[in-house]
mmCIF file of C-alpha atoms and ligand atoms in Angstrom:
data_model
loop_
_atom_site.group_PDB
_atom_site.id
_atom_site.type_symbol
_atom_site.label_atom_id
_atom_site.label_comp_id
_atom_site.label_asym_id
_atom_site.label_seq_id
_atom_site.Cartn_x
_atom_site.Cartn_y
_atom_site.Cartn_z
ATOM 1 C CA MET A 1 125.739 46.712 40.160
ATOM 2 C CA SER A 2 124.488 49.658 39.652
ATOM 3 C CA LEU A 3 125.975 53.221 38.705
ATOM 4 C CA ARG A 4 127.036 55.537 41.092
ATOM 5 C CA SER A 5 126.076 59.056 40.208
ATOM 6 C CA ILE A 6 128.079 62.449 41.093
ATOM 7 C CA GLU A 7 126.009 63.199 43.717
ATOM 8 C CA GLU A 8 126.945 60.256 46.033
ATOM 9 C CA PHE A 9 130.362 61.478 46.171
ATOM 10 C CA ASP A 10 131.630 63.951 48.334
ATOM 11 C CA LEU A 11 133.331 66.389 46.282
ATOM 12 C CA LYS A 12 134.545 69.059 48.975
ATOM 13 C CA SER A 13 138.401 70.210 48.367
ATOM 14 C CA LYS A 14 138.689 66.526 46.307
ATOM 15 C CA ASN A 15 140.611 66.250 43.106
ATOM 16 C CA LEU A 16 137.758 65.228 40.455
ATOM 17 C CA PHE A 17 138.914 64.042 37.530
ATOM 18 C CA LEU A 18 135.931 64.793 35.020
ATOM 19 C CA ARG A 19 135.647 63.124 31.476
ATOM 20 C CA LEU A 20 133.666 65.130 29.045
ATOM 21 C CA ASP A 21 132.612 64.867 25.720
ATOM 22 C CA LEU A 22 133.712 68.140 24.314
ATOM 23 C CA ASN A 23 134.445 67.177 20.795
ATOM 24 C CA VAL A 24 132.486 70.082 18.986
ATOM 25 C CA PRO A 25 132.916 71.259 15.617
ATOM 26 C CA LEU A 26 135.376 73.815 14.580
ATOM 27 C CA ASN A 27 136.058 76.151 11.429
ATOM 28 C CA GLU A 28 138.883 77.846 11.509
ATOM 29 C CA GLY A 29 139.108 77.925 15.458
ATOM 30 C CA GLU A 30 135.509 79.021 15.617
ATOM 31 C CA ILE A 31 133.106 76.921 17.730
ATOM 32 C CA THR A 32 130.088 76.207 14.896
ATOM 33 C CA ASP A 33 127.808 73.924 17.163
ATOM 34 C CA GLU A 34 128.301 74.447 20.955
ATOM 35 C CA THR A 35 125.694 71.407 21.783
ATOM 36 C CA ARG A 36 128.543 69.491 23.604
ATOM 37 C CA ILE A 37 129.629 72.029 25.645
ATOM 38 C CA MET A 38 126.116 73.202 26.733
ATOM 39 C CA ALA A 39 125.199 69.628 27.552
ATOM 40 C CA ALA A 40 128.288 69.332 29.879
ATOM 41 C CA LEU A 41 127.759 72.170 31.862
ATOM 42 C CA PRO A 42 125.430 70.931 34.679
ATOM 43 C CA THR A 43 127.841 68.164 35.949
ATOM 44 C CA ILE A 44 130.809 71.022 35.777
ATOM 45 C CA GLN A 45 128.726 73.454 37.119
ATOM 46 C CA TYR A 46 127.479 70.942 40.174
ATOM 47 C CA ALA A 47 131.031 70.108 40.845
ATOM 48 C CA ILE A 48 132.243 73.596 41.390
ATOM 49 C CA ASP A 49 129.379 74.144 43.462
ATOM 50 C CA LYS A 50 130.714 71.454 45.714
ATOM 51 C CA GLY A 51 133.881 72.890 45.871
ATOM 52 C CA ALA A 52 135.802 70.313 44.240
ATOM 53 C CA LYS A 53 139.199 70.680 42.188
ATOM 54 C CA ILE A 54 138.492 69.850 38.710
ATOM 55 C CA VAL A 55 140.160 68.417 36.124
ATOM 56 C CA LEU A 56 138.277 68.485 32.742
ATOM 57 C CA ALA A 57 139.626 65.983 29.872
ATOM 58 C CA SER A 58 138.065 65.418 26.602
ATOM 59 C CA HIS A 59 139.026 64.609 22.872
ATOM 60 C CA LEU A 60 138.571 66.638 20.053
ATOM 61 C CA GLY A 61 138.092 65.084 16.272
ATOM 62 C CA ARG A 62 140.558 62.574 14.981
ATOM 63 C CA PRO A 63 144.022 64.124 15.149
ATOM 64 C CA LYS A 64 147.052 62.612 12.931
ATOM 65 C CA THR A 65 149.395 65.121 11.597
ATOM 66 C CA ASP A 66 151.061 68.264 13.127
ATOM 67 C CA GLU A 67 148.882 70.306 11.298
ATOM 68 C CA ASP A 68 146.010 68.628 12.508
ATOM 69 C CA ARG A 69 147.427 69.572 16.292
ATOM 70 C CA LYS A 70 147.057 73.545 15.619
ATOM 71 C CA LYS A 71 143.459 72.782 14.239
ATOM 72 C CA LEU A 72 142.159 70.696 16.850
ATOM 73 C CA SER A 73 143.360 72.436 20.174
ATOM 74 C CA LEU A 74 141.005 72.476 22.803
ATOM 75 C CA GLN A 75 141.705 76.370 23.202
ATOM 76 C CA PRO A 76 138.794 77.704 21.799
ATOM 77 C CA VAL A 77 136.537 75.531 24.242
ATOM 78 C CA ALA A 78 138.773 76.465 27.102
ATOM 79 C CA GLU A 79 137.899 80.266 26.464
ATOM 80 C CA ARG A 80 134.056 79.503 25.812
ATOM 81 C CA LEU A 81 133.828 77.267 29.095
ATOM 82 C CA GLY A 82 135.628 80.099 30.747
ATOM 83 C CA GLU A 83 132.805 82.594 29.592
ATOM 84 C CA LEU A 84 129.916 80.146 30.229
ATOM 85 C CA LEU A 85 131.025 79.036 33.995
ATOM 86 C CA ASN A 86 132.678 82.618 34.700
ATOM 87 C CA ILE A 87 135.832 80.942 35.653
ATOM 88 C CA GLU A 88 139.650 80.786 34.658
ATOM 89 C CA VAL A 89 140.263 77.524 32.684
ATOM 90 C CA LEU A 90 143.789 76.805 32.760
ATOM 91 C CA LEU A 91 144.645 74.632 29.286
ATOM 92 C CA VAL A 92 147.454 72.283 30.387
ATOM 93 C CA GLU A 93 149.546 71.285 26.974
ATOM 94 C CA GLU A 94 150.926 68.287 28.078
ATOM 95 C CA PRO A 95 147.881 65.999 29.606
ATOM 96 C CA ASN A 96 150.444 63.123 30.082
ATOM 97 C CA GLY A 97 152.881 65.696 32.288
ATOM 98 C CA ASP A 98 153.373 66.726 35.773
ATOM 99 C CA ALA A 99 151.721 69.953 35.357
ATOM 100 C CA PRO A 100 148.287 68.809 36.342
ATOM 101 C CA LYS A 101 149.519 67.663 39.729
ATOM 102 C CA ALA A 102 151.523 71.055 40.524
ATOM 103 C CA LEU A 103 148.699 73.061 39.432
ATOM 104 C CA LEU A 104 145.970 71.219 41.566
ATOM 105 C CA SER A 105 147.884 71.660 44.552
ATOM 106 C CA ASN A 106 147.189 75.662 44.805
ATOM 107 C CA LEU A 107 144.188 75.715 42.718
ATOM 108 C CA LYS A 108 141.559 78.808 43.319
ATOM 109 C CA PRO A 109 138.140 78.209 43.849
ATOM 110 C CA ASN A 110 137.717 80.105 40.457
ATOM 111 C CA GLN A 111 139.974 78.281 38.390
ATOM 112 C CA LEU A 112 139.624 74.315 37.252
ATOM 113 C CA ILE A 113 142.128 72.892 34.807
ATOM 114 C CA LEU A 114 141.229 71.759 31.155
ATOM 115 C CA LEU A 115 143.661 69.117 29.800
ATOM 116 C CA GLU A 116 144.666 69.670 26.002
ATOM 117 C CA ASN A 117 142.858 67.322 23.290
ATOM 118 C CA LEU A 118 143.644 63.585 24.948
ATOM 119 C CA ARG A 119 144.045 62.332 21.519
ATOM 120 C CA PHE A 120 147.532 64.058 20.928
ATOM 121 C CA ILE A 121 148.784 61.684 23.181
ATOM 122 C CA PRO A 122 148.718 58.133 21.458
ATOM 123 C CA ALA A 123 148.694 56.295 24.902
ATOM 124 C CA GLU A 124 145.141 57.830 25.159
ATOM 125 C CA THR A 125 143.772 55.572 22.381
ATOM 126 C CA LYS A 126 146.299 52.737 23.412
ATOM 127 C CA ASN A 127 144.940 52.587 26.782
ATOM 128 C CA GLU A 128 148.351 52.432 28.003
ATOM 129 C CA LYS A 129 148.670 51.675 31.855
ATOM 130 C CA SER A 130 151.376 54.209 32.657
ATOM 131 C CA LEU A 131 148.952 57.237 31.503
ATOM 132 C CA SER A 132 145.935 56.065 33.518
ATOM 133 C CA GLU A 133 148.712 55.589 36.489
ATOM 134 C CA LYS A 134 149.802 59.355 36.102
ATOM 135 C CA TRP A 135 146.202 60.502 36.183
ATOM 136 C CA ALA A 136 145.325 58.354 39.242
ATOM 137 C CA GLN A 137 148.263 59.651 41.341
ATOM 138 C CA PHE A 138 146.156 63.002 41.693
ATOM 139 C CA THR A 139 142.661 61.761 41.294
ATOM 140 C CA ASP A 140 140.535 60.918 44.537
ATOM 141 C CA VAL A 141 137.048 60.954 42.024
ATOM 142 C CA TYR A 142 136.859 59.736 38.440
ATOM 143 C CA ILE A 143 133.411 60.685 36.894
ATOM 144 C CA ASN A 144 132.725 60.006 33.251
ATOM 145 C CA ASP A 145 130.046 62.068 31.507
ATOM 146 C CA ALA A 146 131.335 61.329 27.875
ATOM 147 C CA PHE A 147 128.655 59.269 26.776
ATOM 148 C CA GLY A 148 129.621 59.711 23.208
ATOM 149 C CA ALA A 149 133.383 58.154 23.919
ATOM 150 C CA SER A 150 132.096 55.334 26.028
ATOM 151 C CA HIS A 151 132.109 52.656 23.442
ATOM 152 C CA ARG A 152 135.864 53.521 23.249
ATOM 153 C CA GLU A 153 138.378 51.371 25.439
ATOM 154 C CA HIS A 154 140.925 54.583 25.796
ATOM 155 C CA ALA A 155 143.042 55.325 29.048
ATOM 156 C CA SER A 156 140.472 57.841 30.157
ATOM 157 C CA ILE A 157 137.373 55.913 29.839
ATOM 158 C CA VAL A 158 138.625 52.615 30.820
ATOM 159 C CA GLY A 159 141.893 52.578 32.063
ATOM 160 C CA LEU A 160 141.582 55.249 34.628
ATOM 161 C CA PRO A 161 138.480 54.475 36.609
ATOM 162 C CA LYS A 162 140.068 50.986 37.193
ATOM 163 C CA LEU A 163 142.580 52.408 38.970
ATOM 164 C CA VAL A 164 140.466 54.848 40.964
ATOM 165 C CA LYS A 165 137.801 53.233 43.012
ATOM 166 C CA ASN A 166 135.836 56.210 43.538
ATOM 167 C CA HIS A 167 133.988 56.427 40.171
ATOM 168 C CA GLY A 168 130.941 57.312 39.051
ATOM 169 C CA VAL A 169 128.820 59.157 36.175
ATOM 170 C CA GLY A 170 127.784 62.476 35.349
ATOM 171 C CA PHE A 171 124.287 63.951 34.562
ATOM 172 C CA LEU A 172 124.573 63.409 31.190
ATOM 173 C CA ILE A 173 125.136 59.528 31.213
ATOM 174 C CA LYS A 174 122.735 59.254 33.829
ATOM 175 C CA LYS A 175 119.935 60.130 31.661
ATOM 176 C CA GLU A 176 121.220 58.843 28.413
ATOM 177 C CA VAL A 177 121.419 55.241 30.353
ATOM 178 C CA GLU A 178 118.070 55.763 31.875
ATOM 179 C CA MET A 179 116.312 56.641 28.412
ATOM 180 C CA LEU A 180 118.117 53.899 26.407
ATOM 181 C CA ASN A 181 117.497 51.487 28.819
ATOM 182 C CA LYS A 182 113.679 52.426 28.540
ATOM 183 C CA VAL A 183 114.305 51.638 24.808
ATOM 184 C CA LEU A 184 115.955 48.467 25.726
ATOM 185 C CA LYS A 185 113.215 47.200 27.947
ATOM 186 C CA GLY A 186 110.095 48.585 25.615
ATOM 187 C CA ASP A 187 107.423 48.291 28.286
ATOM 188 C CA ASP A 188 105.829 51.767 27.203
ATOM 189 C CA LYS A 189 103.302 50.105 24.523
ATOM 190 C CA PRO A 190 102.694 50.155 21.763
ATOM 191 C CA PHE A 191 106.287 50.709 21.368
ATOM 192 C CA VAL A 192 107.168 52.440 17.910
ATOM 193 C CA THR A 193 110.778 52.652 16.381
ATOM 194 C CA VAL A 194 111.407 54.673 13.447
ATOM 195 C CA LEU A 195 114.601 53.654 11.379
ATOM 196 C CA GLY A 196 115.923 55.765 8.766
ATOM 197 C CA GLY A 197 119.150 57.040 7.228
ATOM 198 C CA ALA A 198 121.456 55.699 4.335
ATOM 199 C CA LYS A 199 121.984 52.138 4.888
ATOM 200 C CA VAL A 200 120.467 49.005 5.716
ATOM 201 C CA SER A 201 123.907 47.860 7.115
ATOM 202 C CA ASP A 202 124.434 50.206 9.441
ATOM 203 C CA LYS A 203 121.524 49.460 11.333
ATOM 204 C CA ILE A 204 121.018 45.832 11.040
ATOM 205 C CA THR A 205 122.269 45.056 14.850
ATOM 206 C CA VAL A 206 119.920 47.937 15.853
ATOM 207 C CA ILE A 207 116.997 46.024 14.384
ATOM 208 C CA GLU A 208 117.922 42.735 15.631
ATOM 209 C CA ALA A 209 118.277 44.235 19.443
ATOM 210 C CA LEU A 210 114.578 45.832 18.754
ATOM 211 C CA VAL A 211 112.785 43.033 16.801
ATOM 212 C CA ASN A 212 111.207 41.126 19.675
ATOM 213 C CA LYS A 213 110.571 44.652 21.833
ATOM 214 C CA VAL A 214 108.475 47.115 19.291
ATOM 215 C CA ASP A 215 105.089 46.534 18.268
ATOM 216 C CA THR A 216 105.559 48.676 15.033
ATOM 217 C CA LEU A 217 108.879 49.215 12.826
ATOM 218 C CA ILE A 218 108.585 52.194 11.010
ATOM 219 C CA ILE A 219 111.536 52.265 7.846
ATOM 220 C CA GLY A 220 111.855 55.066 5.688
ATOM 221 C CA GLY A 221 115.349 57.005 4.424
ATOM 222 C CA ALA A 222 116.987 55.181 1.554
ATOM 223 C CA MET A 223 117.201 51.873 3.908
ATOM 224 C CA ALA A 224 113.133 51.185 2.790
ATOM 225 C CA TYR A 225 114.021 50.798 -0.627
ATOM 226 C CA THR A 226 116.339 47.727 0.017
ATOM 227 C CA PHE A 227 112.998 46.322 1.841
ATOM 228 C CA LEU A 228 110.753 47.490 -1.187
ATOM 229 C CA ALA A 229 113.114 45.829 -3.598
ATOM 230 C CA ALA A 230 113.011 42.579 -1.214
ATOM 231 C CA LYS A 231 109.057 42.895 -1.715
ATOM 232 C CA GLY A 232 109.667 43.437 -5.685
ATOM 233 C CA ILE A 233 108.501 46.661 -5.881
ATOM 234 C CA CYS A 234 110.315 48.764 -8.517
ATOM 235 C CA VAL A 235 112.528 51.384 -6.596
ATOM 236 C CA GLY A 236 114.143 52.913 -9.974
ATOM 237 C CA ARG A 237 117.739 54.131 -9.590
ATOM 238 C CA SER A 238 117.173 54.669 -5.448
ATOM 239 C CA LEU A 239 119.994 53.852 -3.336
ATOM 240 C CA VAL A 240 119.793 49.790 -3.073
ATOM 241 C CA GLU A 241 122.007 47.340 -1.207
ATOM 242 C CA LYS A 242 121.831 44.627 -3.089
ATOM 243 C CA ASP A 243 123.898 42.280 -0.702
ATOM 244 C CA LYS A 244 121.195 43.060 1.845
ATOM 245 C CA ILE A 245 117.974 42.184 -0.188
ATOM 246 C CA HIS A 246 117.734 38.543 1.212
ATOM 247 C CA LEU A 247 118.358 39.543 4.835
ATOM 248 C CA ALA A 248 115.646 42.322 4.115
ATOM 249 C CA LYS A 249 113.198 39.242 2.917
ATOM 250 C CA GLU A 250 114.084 37.509 6.209
ATOM 251 C CA LEU A 251 113.338 40.317 8.371
ATOM 252 C CA LEU A 252 109.863 41.175 6.681
ATOM 253 C CA ASN A 253 109.327 37.449 7.307
ATOM 254 C CA ARG A 254 110.113 37.920 10.976
ATOM 255 C CA PHE A 255 107.890 40.405 11.463
ATOM 256 C CA LYS A 256 104.970 38.604 9.885
ATOM 257 C CA VAL A 257 105.672 35.569 11.748
ATOM 258 C CA ARG A 258 105.465 37.552 14.994
ATOM 259 C CA GLY A 259 102.092 39.297 13.807
ATOM 260 C CA LYS A 260 104.028 42.572 14.228
ATOM 261 C CA GLU A 261 103.991 45.598 12.079
ATOM 262 C CA LEU A 262 106.631 46.905 9.607
ATOM 263 C CA LEU A 263 105.599 49.662 7.772
ATOM 264 C CA LEU A 264 107.384 51.036 4.435
ATOM 265 C CA PRO A 265 106.606 54.047 2.450
ATOM 266 C CA MET A 266 103.553 54.163 0.705
ATOM 267 C CA ASP A 267 104.583 57.242 -1.744
ATOM 268 C CA HIS A 268 107.914 58.956 -2.247
ATOM 269 C CA LEU A 269 109.342 62.125 -3.413
ATOM 270 C CA VAL A 270 111.782 61.337 -6.674
ATOM 271 C CA VAL A 271 114.127 63.145 -8.885
ATOM 272 C CA SER A 272 115.790 62.180 -11.824
ATOM 273 C CA ALA A 273 118.984 64.262 -10.495
ATOM 274 C CA ILE A 274 119.809 64.869 -6.875
ATOM 275 C CA GLU A 275 121.216 68.241 -7.779
ATOM 276 C CA LYS A 276 118.085 69.322 -9.274
ATOM 277 C CA PRO A 277 115.866 69.420 -6.397
ATOM 278 C CA GLY A 278 113.425 71.819 -8.304
ATOM 279 C CA THR A 279 112.546 69.034 -10.389
ATOM 280 C CA ALA A 280 111.298 66.816 -7.411
ATOM 281 C CA LEU A 281 107.877 64.670 -8.318
ATOM 282 C CA LYS A 282 105.562 62.645 -6.074
ATOM 283 C CA THR A 283 104.955 59.268 -6.872
ATOM 284 C CA GLU A 284 101.318 58.035 -7.017
ATOM 285 C CA ASN A 285 102.184 54.934 -4.850
ATOM 286 C CA ASP A 286 105.026 52.780 -3.564
ATOM 287 C CA ASN A 287 106.300 52.322 -7.184
ATOM 288 C CA ILE A 288 109.427 54.409 -8.486
ATOM 289 C CA LYS A 289 109.531 54.718 -12.299
ATOM 290 C CA ASP A 290 113.080 53.947 -14.225
ATOM 291 C CA GLY A 291 115.405 56.458 -14.090
ATOM 292 C CA TYR A 292 114.151 58.187 -10.712
ATOM 293 C CA MET A 293 115.482 57.657 -7.565
ATOM 294 C CA GLY A 294 113.574 58.604 -3.968
ATOM 295 C CA VAL A 295 115.013 61.405 -1.856
ATOM 296 C CA ASP A 296 111.979 61.748 0.828
ATOM 297 C CA ILE A 297 108.932 59.844 1.911
ATOM 298 C CA GLY A 298 105.901 61.289 0.270
ATOM 299 C CA PRO A 299 102.528 63.258 1.675
ATOM 300 C CA LYS A 300 100.541 59.914 2.165
ATOM 301 C CA THR A 301 103.585 58.011 3.748
ATOM 302 C CA MET A 302 104.005 61.169 6.248
ATOM 303 C CA ASP A 303 100.322 61.381 7.292
ATOM 304 C CA TYR A 304 100.419 57.519 7.895
ATOM 305 C CA PHE A 305 103.798 57.312 9.762
ATOM 306 C CA CYS A 306 102.985 60.548 11.755
ATOM 307 C CA ASP A 307 99.409 59.125 13.024
ATOM 308 C CA VAL A 308 101.212 55.825 14.280
ATOM 309 C CA ILE A 309 103.782 57.955 15.669
ATOM 310 C CA LYS A 310 101.276 60.456 17.865
ATOM 311 C CA ASN A 311 99.502 57.515 19.376
ATOM 312 C CA ALA A 312 102.363 55.404 20.840
ATOM 313 C CA GLY A 313 103.656 54.996 24.233
ATOM 314 C CA MET A 314 107.108 55.424 23.415
ATOM 315 C CA VAL A 315 109.072 56.333 20.107
ATOM 316 C CA PHE A 316 112.647 55.866 19.335
ATOM 317 C CA TRP A 317 113.818 57.408 16.173
ATOM 318 C CA ASN A 318 117.158 56.949 14.306
ATOM 319 C CA GLY A 319 117.431 58.119 10.968
ATOM 320 C CA PRO A 320 116.319 60.699 8.786
ATOM 321 C CA MET A 321 113.726 60.007 5.949
ATOM 322 C CA GLY A 322 115.144 61.277 2.977
ATOM 323 C CA ILE A 323 118.098 63.726 2.090
ATOM 324 C CA PHE A 324 117.250 66.120 4.799
ATOM 325 C CA GLU A 325 120.575 68.686 4.317
ATOM 326 C CA THR A 326 118.847 69.591 1.099
ATOM 327 C CA PRO A 327 115.660 71.726 2.167
ATOM 328 C CA GLU A 328 113.369 70.439 -0.747
ATOM 329 C CA TYR A 329 114.051 66.833 0.515
ATOM 330 C CA SER A 330 113.447 67.547 4.414
ATOM 331 C CA LYS A 331 109.568 67.495 4.489
ATOM 332 C CA GLY A 332 109.463 64.133 5.703
ATOM 333 C CA THR A 333 111.980 64.114 7.989
ATOM 334 C CA PHE A 334 110.967 67.448 9.767
ATOM 335 C CA ALA A 335 107.205 65.901 9.997
ATOM 336 C CA ILE A 336 108.378 62.782 11.816
ATOM 337 C CA ALA A 337 110.196 65.597 14.123
ATOM 338 C CA GLU A 338 106.836 67.235 14.768
ATOM 339 C CA ALA A 339 104.723 64.034 15.198
ATOM 340 C CA MET A 340 107.413 63.123 17.684
ATOM 341 C CA ALA A 341 107.015 66.716 19.590
ATOM 342 C CA ASN A 342 102.847 66.081 19.395
ATOM 343 C CA ASN A 343 103.677 62.814 21.509
ATOM 344 C CA THR A 344 102.586 62.618 25.070
ATOM 345 C CA GLY A 345 104.544 59.586 25.705
ATOM 346 C CA LEU A 346 108.300 58.754 25.800
ATOM 347 C CA THR A 347 110.209 60.015 22.584
ATOM 348 C CA ILE A 348 113.646 59.484 22.335
ATOM 349 C CA VAL A 349 116.127 60.338 19.633
ATOM 350 C CA GLY A 350 119.571 58.812 18.693
ATOM 351 C CA GLY A 351 122.171 59.021 16.002
ATOM 352 C CA GLY A 352 124.339 61.894 14.941
ATOM 353 C CA ASP A 353 122.375 63.145 11.999
ATOM 354 C CA SER A 354 119.011 62.418 13.651
ATOM 355 C CA ALA A 355 119.904 64.847 16.139
ATOM 356 C CA ALA A 356 121.138 67.213 13.842
ATOM 357 C CA ALA A 357 117.815 66.889 12.134
ATOM 358 C CA ILE A 358 115.511 67.613 15.038
ATOM 359 C CA ALA A 359 117.949 70.243 15.953
ATOM 360 C CA LYS A 360 117.142 71.800 12.766
ATOM 361 C CA SER A 361 113.680 71.274 12.763
ATOM 362 C CA GLY A 362 113.116 73.226 15.918
ATOM 363 C CA PHE A 363 111.420 70.258 18.161
ATOM 364 C CA SER A 364 114.407 68.977 19.945
ATOM 365 C CA GLN A 365 113.023 70.658 23.264
ATOM 366 C CA LYS A 366 109.613 68.873 22.823
ATOM 367 C CA VAL A 367 110.703 65.310 22.757
ATOM 368 C CA THR A 368 111.857 63.477 26.074
ATOM 369 C CA HIS A 369 115.285 63.004 24.894
ATOM 370 C CA VAL A 370 117.893 63.809 22.131
ATOM 371 C CA SER A 371 120.818 61.503 22.778
ATOM 372 C CA THR A 372 124.333 63.125 22.477
ATOM 373 C CA GLY A 373 125.850 59.995 22.081
ATOM 374 C CA GLY A 374 125.767 59.499 18.492
ATOM 375 C CA GLY A 375 127.761 55.809 17.677
ATOM 376 C CA ALA A 376 127.702 55.358 20.916
ATOM 377 C CA SER A 377 123.829 55.547 21.555
ATOM 378 C CA LEU A 378 123.262 52.968 18.903
ATOM 379 C CA GLU A 379 126.313 50.534 20.120
ATOM 380 C CA TYR A 380 123.987 50.784 23.647
ATOM 381 C CA ILE A 381 120.732 49.497 21.885
ATOM 382 C CA GLU A 382 122.717 47.006 19.935
ATOM 383 C CA LEU A 383 124.682 45.457 22.595
ATOM 384 C CA GLY A 384 123.053 46.851 26.078
ATOM 385 C CA HIS A 385 126.295 47.801 27.224
ATOM 386 C CA LEU A 386 129.378 49.867 26.519
ATOM 387 C CA PRO A 387 132.955 49.286 27.959
ATOM 388 C CA GLY A 388 133.192 53.114 29.924
ATOM 389 C CA ILE A 389 129.765 52.138 31.425
ATOM 390 C CA ASP A 390 130.493 48.618 32.341
ATOM 391 C CA ILE A 391 133.895 49.668 34.135
ATOM 392 C CA LEU A 392 131.847 51.959 36.379
ATOM 393 C CA LYS A 393 129.387 49.236 37.796
HETATM 394 P P1 ADP B 401 122.273 58.596 12.044
HETATM 395 O O1 ADP B 401 123.492 59.593 12.142
HETATM 396 O O2 ADP B 401 121.141 59.624 12.563
HETATM 397 O O3 ADP B 401 122.408 57.408 12.664
HETATM 398 P P2 ADP B 401 122.723 57.963 9.267
HETATM 399 O O4 ADP B 401 123.987 58.415 9.395
HETATM 400 O O5 ADP B 401 122.322 56.576 9.395
HETATM 401 O O6 ADP B 401 121.625 58.531 10.502
HETATM 402 O O7 ADP B 401 121.817 58.873 8.182
HETATM 403 C C1 ADP B 401 121.954 59.969 7.942
HETATM 404 C C2 ADP B 401 122.074 59.898 6.188
HETATM 405 O O8 ADP B 401 120.732 59.429 5.479
HETATM 406 C C3 ADP B 401 121.799 61.596 5.655
HETATM 407 O O9 ADP B 401 123.001 62.196 5.343
HETATM 408 C C4 ADP B 401 120.786 61.524 4.760
HETATM 409 O O10 ADP B 401 121.229 62.432 3.861
HETATM 410 C C5 ADP B 401 120.849 60.022 4.368
HETATM 411 N N1 ADP B 401 119.539 59.710 3.571
HETATM 412 C C6 ADP B 401 118.510 59.603 3.914
HETATM 413 N N2 ADP B 401 117.545 59.180 2.836
HETATM 414 C C7 ADP B 401 118.263 59.111 1.952
HETATM 415 C C8 ADP B 401 118.053 58.671 0.863
HETATM 416 N N3 ADP B 401 116.692 58.450 0.398
HETATM 417 N N4 ADP B 401 119.058 58.801 -0.332
HETATM 418 C C9 ADP B 401 120.297 59.216 0.256
HETATM 419 N N5 ADP B 401 120.519 59.252 1.429
HETATM 420 C C10 ADP B 401 119.533 59.660 2.362
HETATM 421 MG MG1 MG B 402 125.024 59.247 10.938
#
């Protein structure tokens, strides 16, 4: 069974429970990055235009103490949504109380309801049926557009749609699933996957899921050093997961047996101390001398990787090529972003830091899709499904 999109429901004067991912970073009550709010707007605007009576719901951070509760209120998000949509946003302090139902009965067309941070109520994360039942009392249509939370078995993600038979997905999830399904199918050839980031252990399941589908796997970032070490190459003091060297050997062999390419850096940017970016040096080849550690891929590697990326039918990229947060170590990561932008096929970026990196590079608009899902997108690639999506099928 396929997913039903929000467009398939009659929303006129219907009570719509819209689960969003409005989990934006805050600094002293100021929203520091509104990507997630902007990404949610098309679905909200569509529901407004169709005359739905809207209850928005989202989590924000991981509140534990009373102090956290003050810091993690959705109040700043309510204000911003009000401005962006030119509508009155009524913030309901108790998501599990009777207020939403009462407000809905008299809701005006230029008003919508936003429930306060769902994680303020333990019943949400515990997926307690009583909470879902409370929401189901007033919900005619349930729409999930919170891809970044769809790997969680929480009340607003799986509990409520179980009780509301009119359930479906918003525009954001529709696109996420469509794009990530293309990665899972791997039909657009040659299919190149670029992996990087800090740890091999974070990405093993992704590699396992894609090993049969990719034509070429490019590995950069700190992950690469474990693979280079597995090939017996000196990596100096670079980050290596010793307990993963054996697995890296096995993966190198699997690629060889299948006649597929697994590309590793052929030169590096290295330093003797991370906090001294001014002292960074380029290596001659893939060897790193004792006392030095790799912080980015080198220029030869950039050219080599970028050439492969430019000529691919589809590229999936997860994980930066170096410590891109430090400008001196960001060239390799930004070069990949640019090569993705110059590719005319399908280009898909997944992962929280990778999404931040491509945004920083200025090339976000030039790729086919940047997943806002963070951990959820990787889990979807690994498993091919998510609890919050399964329940809507
Ligand atoms: P994503 O969130 O996109 O899945 P990861 O969390 O796996 O990406 O990896 C991002 C982190 O990897 C960044 O913080 C970056 O600094 C780090 N990283 C990349 N290359 C290196 C390196 N050579 N040494 C240390 N850390 C690295
Ligand atoms: Mg990360």
